[in-house]
Coordinates of C-alpha atoms in Angstrom, one line a residue:
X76 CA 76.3 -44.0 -65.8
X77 CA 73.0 -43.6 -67.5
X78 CA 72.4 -47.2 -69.1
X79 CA 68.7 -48.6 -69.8
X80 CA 68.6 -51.6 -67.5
X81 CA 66.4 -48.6 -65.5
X82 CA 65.4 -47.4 -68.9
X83 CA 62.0 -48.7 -70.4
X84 CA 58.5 -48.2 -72.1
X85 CA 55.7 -50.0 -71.1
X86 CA 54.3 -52.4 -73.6
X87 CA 50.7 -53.3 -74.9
X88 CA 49.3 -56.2 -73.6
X89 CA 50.3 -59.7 -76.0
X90 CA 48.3 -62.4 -76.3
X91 CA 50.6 -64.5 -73.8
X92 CA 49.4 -63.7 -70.0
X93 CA 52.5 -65.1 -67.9
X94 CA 55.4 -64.7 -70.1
X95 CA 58.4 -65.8 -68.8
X96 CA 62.0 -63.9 -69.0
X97 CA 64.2 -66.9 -69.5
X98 CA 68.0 -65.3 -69.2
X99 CA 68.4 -62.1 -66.7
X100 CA 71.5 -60.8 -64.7
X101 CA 71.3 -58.8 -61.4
X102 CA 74.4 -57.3 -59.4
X103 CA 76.0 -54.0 -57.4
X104 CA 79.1 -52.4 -58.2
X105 CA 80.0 -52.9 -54.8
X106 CA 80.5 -56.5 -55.2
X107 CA 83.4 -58.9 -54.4
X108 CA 84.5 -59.9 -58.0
X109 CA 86.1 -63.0 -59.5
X110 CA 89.5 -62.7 -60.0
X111 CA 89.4 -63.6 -63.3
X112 CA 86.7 -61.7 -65.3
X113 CA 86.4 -60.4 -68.9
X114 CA 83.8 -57.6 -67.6
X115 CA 83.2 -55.6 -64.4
X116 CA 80.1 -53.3 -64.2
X117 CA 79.7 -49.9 -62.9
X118 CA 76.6 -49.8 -62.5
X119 CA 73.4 -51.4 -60.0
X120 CA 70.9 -53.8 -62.2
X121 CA 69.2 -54.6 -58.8
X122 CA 66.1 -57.3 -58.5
X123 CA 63.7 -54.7 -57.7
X124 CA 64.7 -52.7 -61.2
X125 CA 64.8 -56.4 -63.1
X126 CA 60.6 -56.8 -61.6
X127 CA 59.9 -53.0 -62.8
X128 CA 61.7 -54.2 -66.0
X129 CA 59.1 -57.3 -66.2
X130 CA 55.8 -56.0 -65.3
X131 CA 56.7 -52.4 -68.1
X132 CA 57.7 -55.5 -70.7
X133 CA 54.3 -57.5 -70.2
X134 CA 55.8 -60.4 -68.8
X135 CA 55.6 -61.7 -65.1
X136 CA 57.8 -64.9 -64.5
X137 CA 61.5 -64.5 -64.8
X138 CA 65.2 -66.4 -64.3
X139 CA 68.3 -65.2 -63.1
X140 CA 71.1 -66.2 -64.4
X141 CA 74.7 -65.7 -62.3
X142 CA 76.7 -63.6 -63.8
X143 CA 80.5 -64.5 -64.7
X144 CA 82.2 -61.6 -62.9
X145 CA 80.6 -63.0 -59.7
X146 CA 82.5 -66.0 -59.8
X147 CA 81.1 -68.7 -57.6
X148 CA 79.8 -66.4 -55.0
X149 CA 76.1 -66.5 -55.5
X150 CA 74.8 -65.0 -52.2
X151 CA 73.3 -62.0 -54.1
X152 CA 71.5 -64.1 -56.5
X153 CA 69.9 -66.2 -53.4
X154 CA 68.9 -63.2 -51.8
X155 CA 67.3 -62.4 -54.8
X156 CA 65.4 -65.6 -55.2
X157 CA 64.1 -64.8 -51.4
X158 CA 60.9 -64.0 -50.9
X159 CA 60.2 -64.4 -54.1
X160 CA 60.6 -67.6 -55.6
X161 CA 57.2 -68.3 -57.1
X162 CA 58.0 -65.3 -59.7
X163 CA 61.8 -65.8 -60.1
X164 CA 63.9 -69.0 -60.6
X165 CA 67.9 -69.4 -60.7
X166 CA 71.0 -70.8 -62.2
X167 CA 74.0 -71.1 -60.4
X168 CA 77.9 -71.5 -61.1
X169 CA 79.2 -73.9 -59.0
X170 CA 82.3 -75.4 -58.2
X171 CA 81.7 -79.2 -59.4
X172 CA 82.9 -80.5 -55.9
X173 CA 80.2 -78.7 -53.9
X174 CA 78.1 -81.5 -53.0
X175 CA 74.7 -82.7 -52.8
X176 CA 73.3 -81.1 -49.5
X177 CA 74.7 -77.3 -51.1
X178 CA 73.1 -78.8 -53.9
X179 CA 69.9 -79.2 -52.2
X180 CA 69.7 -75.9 -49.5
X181 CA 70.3 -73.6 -53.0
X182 CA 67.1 -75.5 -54.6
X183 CA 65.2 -74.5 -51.5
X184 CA 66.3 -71.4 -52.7
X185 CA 64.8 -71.6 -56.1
X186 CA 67.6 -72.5 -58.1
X187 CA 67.2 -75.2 -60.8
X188 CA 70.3 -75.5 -62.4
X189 CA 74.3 -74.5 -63.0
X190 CA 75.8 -72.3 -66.0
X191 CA 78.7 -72.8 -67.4
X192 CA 80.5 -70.1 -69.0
X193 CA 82.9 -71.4 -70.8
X194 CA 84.3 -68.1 -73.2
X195 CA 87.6 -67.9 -72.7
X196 CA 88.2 -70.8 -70.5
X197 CA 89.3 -74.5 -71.9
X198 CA 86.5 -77.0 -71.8
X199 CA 86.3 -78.9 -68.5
X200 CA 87.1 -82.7 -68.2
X201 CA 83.8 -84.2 -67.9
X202 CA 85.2 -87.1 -67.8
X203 CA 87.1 -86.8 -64.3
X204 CA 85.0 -88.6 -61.4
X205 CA 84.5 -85.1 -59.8
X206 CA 82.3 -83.7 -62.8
X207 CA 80.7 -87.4 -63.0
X208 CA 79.5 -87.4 -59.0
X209 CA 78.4 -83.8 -59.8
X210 CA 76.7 -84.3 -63.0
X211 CA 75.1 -87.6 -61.1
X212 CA 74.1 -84.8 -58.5
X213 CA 72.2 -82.8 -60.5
X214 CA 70.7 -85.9 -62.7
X215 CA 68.8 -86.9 -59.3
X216 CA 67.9 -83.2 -58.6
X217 CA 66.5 -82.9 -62.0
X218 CA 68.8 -79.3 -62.7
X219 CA 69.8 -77.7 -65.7
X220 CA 73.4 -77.2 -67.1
X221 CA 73.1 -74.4 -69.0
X222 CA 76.5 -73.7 -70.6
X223 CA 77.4 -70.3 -72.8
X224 CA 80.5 -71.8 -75.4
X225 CA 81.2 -71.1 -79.1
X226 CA 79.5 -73.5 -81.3
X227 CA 82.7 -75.0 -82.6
X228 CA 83.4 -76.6 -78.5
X229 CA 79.9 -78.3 -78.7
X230 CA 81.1 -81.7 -80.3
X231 CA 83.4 -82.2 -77.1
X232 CA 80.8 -80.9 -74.4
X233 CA 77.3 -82.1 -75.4
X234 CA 77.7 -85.6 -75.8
X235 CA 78.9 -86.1 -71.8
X236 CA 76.7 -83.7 -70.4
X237 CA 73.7 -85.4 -72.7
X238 CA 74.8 -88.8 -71.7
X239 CA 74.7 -87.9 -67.6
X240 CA 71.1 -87.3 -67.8
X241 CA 70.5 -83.4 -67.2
X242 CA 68.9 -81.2 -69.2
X243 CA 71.4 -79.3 -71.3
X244 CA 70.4 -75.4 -72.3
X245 CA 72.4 -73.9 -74.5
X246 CA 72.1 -69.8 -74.5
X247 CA 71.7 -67.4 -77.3
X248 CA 71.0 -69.8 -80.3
X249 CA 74.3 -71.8 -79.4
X250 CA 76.5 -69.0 -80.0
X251 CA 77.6 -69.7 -83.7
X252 CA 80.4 -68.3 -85.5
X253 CA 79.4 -64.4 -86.2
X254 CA 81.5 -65.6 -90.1
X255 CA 80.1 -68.4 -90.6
X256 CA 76.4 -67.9 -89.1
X257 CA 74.2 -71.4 -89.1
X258 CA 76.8 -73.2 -91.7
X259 CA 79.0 -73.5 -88.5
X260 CA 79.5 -77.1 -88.3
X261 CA 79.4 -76.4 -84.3
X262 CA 75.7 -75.2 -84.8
X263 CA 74.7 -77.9 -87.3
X264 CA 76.0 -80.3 -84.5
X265 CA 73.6 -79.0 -82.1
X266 CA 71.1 -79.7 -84.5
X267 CA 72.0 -83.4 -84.7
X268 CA 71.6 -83.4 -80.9
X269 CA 68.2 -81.9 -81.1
X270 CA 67.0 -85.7 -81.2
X271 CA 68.0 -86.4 -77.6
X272 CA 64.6 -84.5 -76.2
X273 CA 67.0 -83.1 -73.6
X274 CA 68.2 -79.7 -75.1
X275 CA 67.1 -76.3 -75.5
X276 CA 68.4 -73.2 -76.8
X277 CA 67.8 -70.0 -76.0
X278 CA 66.7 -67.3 -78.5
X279 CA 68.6 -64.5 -77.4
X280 CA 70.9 -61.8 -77.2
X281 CA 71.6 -61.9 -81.3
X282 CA 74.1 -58.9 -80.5
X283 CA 76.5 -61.3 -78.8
X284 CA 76.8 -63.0 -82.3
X285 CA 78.5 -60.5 -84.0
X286 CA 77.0 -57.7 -86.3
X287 CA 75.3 -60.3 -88.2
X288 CA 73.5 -61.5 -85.0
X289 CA 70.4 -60.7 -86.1
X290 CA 70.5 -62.3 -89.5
X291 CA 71.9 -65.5 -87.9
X292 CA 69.2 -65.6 -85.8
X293 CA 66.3 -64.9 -88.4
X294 CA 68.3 -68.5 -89.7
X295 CA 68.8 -70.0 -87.0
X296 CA 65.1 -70.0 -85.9
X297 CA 63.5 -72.5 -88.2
X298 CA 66.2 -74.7 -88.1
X299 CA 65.9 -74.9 -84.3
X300 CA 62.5 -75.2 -84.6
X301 CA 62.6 -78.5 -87.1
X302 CA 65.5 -80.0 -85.1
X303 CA 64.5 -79.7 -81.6
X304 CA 60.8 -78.8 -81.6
X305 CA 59.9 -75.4 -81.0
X306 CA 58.5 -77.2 -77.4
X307 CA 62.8 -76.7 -77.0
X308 CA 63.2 -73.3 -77.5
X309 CA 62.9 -70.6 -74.8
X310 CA 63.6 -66.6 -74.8
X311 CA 65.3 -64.5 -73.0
X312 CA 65.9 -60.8 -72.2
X313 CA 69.3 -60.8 -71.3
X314 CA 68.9 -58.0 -69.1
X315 CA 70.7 -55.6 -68.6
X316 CA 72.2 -56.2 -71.6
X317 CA 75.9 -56.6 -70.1
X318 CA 78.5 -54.8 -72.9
X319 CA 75.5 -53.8 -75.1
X320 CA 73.5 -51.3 -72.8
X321 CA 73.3 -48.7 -75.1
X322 CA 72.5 -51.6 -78.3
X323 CA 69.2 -52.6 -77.3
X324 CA 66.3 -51.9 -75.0
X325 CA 64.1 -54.9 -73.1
X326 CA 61.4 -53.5 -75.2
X327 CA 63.4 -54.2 -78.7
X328 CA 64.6 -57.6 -76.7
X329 CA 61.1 -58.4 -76.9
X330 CA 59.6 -57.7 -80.0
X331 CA 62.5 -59.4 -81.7
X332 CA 60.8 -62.3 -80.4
X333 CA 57.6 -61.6 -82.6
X334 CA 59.9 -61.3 -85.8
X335 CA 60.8 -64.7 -85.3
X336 CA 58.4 -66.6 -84.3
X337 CA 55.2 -64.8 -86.2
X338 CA 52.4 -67.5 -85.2
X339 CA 51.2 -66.6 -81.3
X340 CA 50.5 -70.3 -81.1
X341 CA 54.2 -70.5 -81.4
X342 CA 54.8 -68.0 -79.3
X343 CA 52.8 -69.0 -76.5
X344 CA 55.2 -71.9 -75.9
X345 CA 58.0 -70.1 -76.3
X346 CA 57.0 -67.8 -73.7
X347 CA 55.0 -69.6 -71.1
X348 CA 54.6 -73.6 -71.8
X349 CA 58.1 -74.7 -72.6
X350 CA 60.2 -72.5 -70.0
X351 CA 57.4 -73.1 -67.6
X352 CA 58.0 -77.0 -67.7
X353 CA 62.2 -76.4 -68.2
X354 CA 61.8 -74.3 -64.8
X355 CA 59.8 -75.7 -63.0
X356 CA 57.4 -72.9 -62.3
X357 CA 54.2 -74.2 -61.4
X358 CA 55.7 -76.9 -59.3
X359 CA 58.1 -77.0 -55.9
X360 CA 61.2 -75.4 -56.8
X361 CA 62.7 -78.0 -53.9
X362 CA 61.2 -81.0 -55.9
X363 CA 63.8 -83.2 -57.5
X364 CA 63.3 -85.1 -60.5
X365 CA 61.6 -82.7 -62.6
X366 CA 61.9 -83.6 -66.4
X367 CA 62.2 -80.3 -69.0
X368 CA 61.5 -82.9 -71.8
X369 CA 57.8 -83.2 -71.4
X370 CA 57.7 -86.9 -70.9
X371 CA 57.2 -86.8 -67.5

């Protein structure tokens, strides 16, 4: 299959020098798979393609993201982070009994947080002691739980995860209703929540909104930007573009970003200073404690 996670043109220099890719996938066809998947690839996005991908794009940093169809097996994405964890970071999926110490040897690794992907799966009990020890877990680690739900489920998820003490990233602008865009009371929730200091949305893969994606996000840009500070907002490739290879290019990924955000100033800290500190780039990848709000 010809797809263009192999695909690109190089791009002129920006004004940003270490921009930082903020949501990327890599994976083999060969693969063990979950058993329970909505997607299986037949193709290679390898982490050698996704640093070709990077330095033809202008940017230089970069996080990987596990993939769903991988299930909880995330050998490939450590081996990834090996060797080179002071250009790449990662986020795991996790069962929520693994533990502290399995906690701890994948942050050696470079990973700085869990993803949950919740399409098509019934919102977990946060509530249980299980996800309460874990979410305590990852509080002391200073993680990430970035989580991939419709907007309408946020009501029900944010305010546990919020209330645990980890940072809480939402991906591509909070994923509101492709009908009823940033009217969807799910989206103006997240909004509310914006006062917390503790979330951040990713501006995104508009395609995975609907045909309308990119008008919802053209709307959904400002109001992110008044609610949770544009110091909240990070961007992200989405690379390889998983379902929408032959949609988009990482080059048109990327100027997107300038469409939205037209100030550099505004860029700049979308790009390097805010997923920089979310990260941890810049800092021991191993070091717990690490605060994405800026206070610390």
């Amino acid at each position: 299959m010809e797809n263009n996670c192999v695909l690109f043109q190089p791009t002129p220099a920006r004004e940003v020098e270490v921009a930082i890719d903020c949501h990327a996938h890599v994976f083999t066809r060969d693969l063990p798979l979950a058993d329970s998947r909505r997607y299986t690839p037949d193709y290679d996005a390898t982490v050698s393609q996704y640093l070709a991908m990077l330095d033809a794009t202008g940017s230089r940093l970069g996080v990987l993201v596990q993939p769903s169809f991988l299930g909880t097996d995330n050998s490939y994405l450590i081996a990834a982070l090996q060797g080179v964890a002071r250009r790449l970071r990662g986020i795991a999926v996790v069962d929520p009994d693994i533990g502290l110490e399995r906690l701890q040897m994948m942050a050696a690794e470079g990973v700085v947080g869990i993803r949950l992907n919740l399409l098509g799966k019934v919102d977990p009990v946060l509530s249980r002691p299980v996800w309460r020890r874990h979410l305590a877990d990852l509080a002391d680690l200073g993680w990430q739980v970035e989580v991939q739900v419709e907007a309408r489920r946020l009501p029900n998820l944010l305010p546990p995860l919020l209330a645990a003490g980890v940072q809480v990233v939402l991906d591509h602008f909070g994923k509101p209703s492709p009908e009823l865009g940033v009217d969807d009371p799910g989206f103006r929730y997240l909004l509310t929540a914006g006062a917390s200091g503790r979330l951040w949305v990713k501006l995104s893969a508009p395609y995975r909104n609907g045909r309308a994606g990119r008008t919802i996000a053209m709307a959904a840009v400002p109001l992110l930007k008044q609610a949770l500070g544009v110091d909240h907002l990070v961007w992200g490739s989405d690379w390889p573009h998983t379902q929408f290879e032959t949609a988009v290019t990482p080059k048109v990924a990327r100027d997107l970003l300038d469409s939205w955000l037209p100030d550099p100033r505004e860029r700049q800290t979308v790009l390097a200073d805010a997923p920089a500190r979310l990260f941890g780039f810049g800092r021991s990848s191993t070091a717990g404690g690490h605060s994405g709000s800026g206070s610390a």
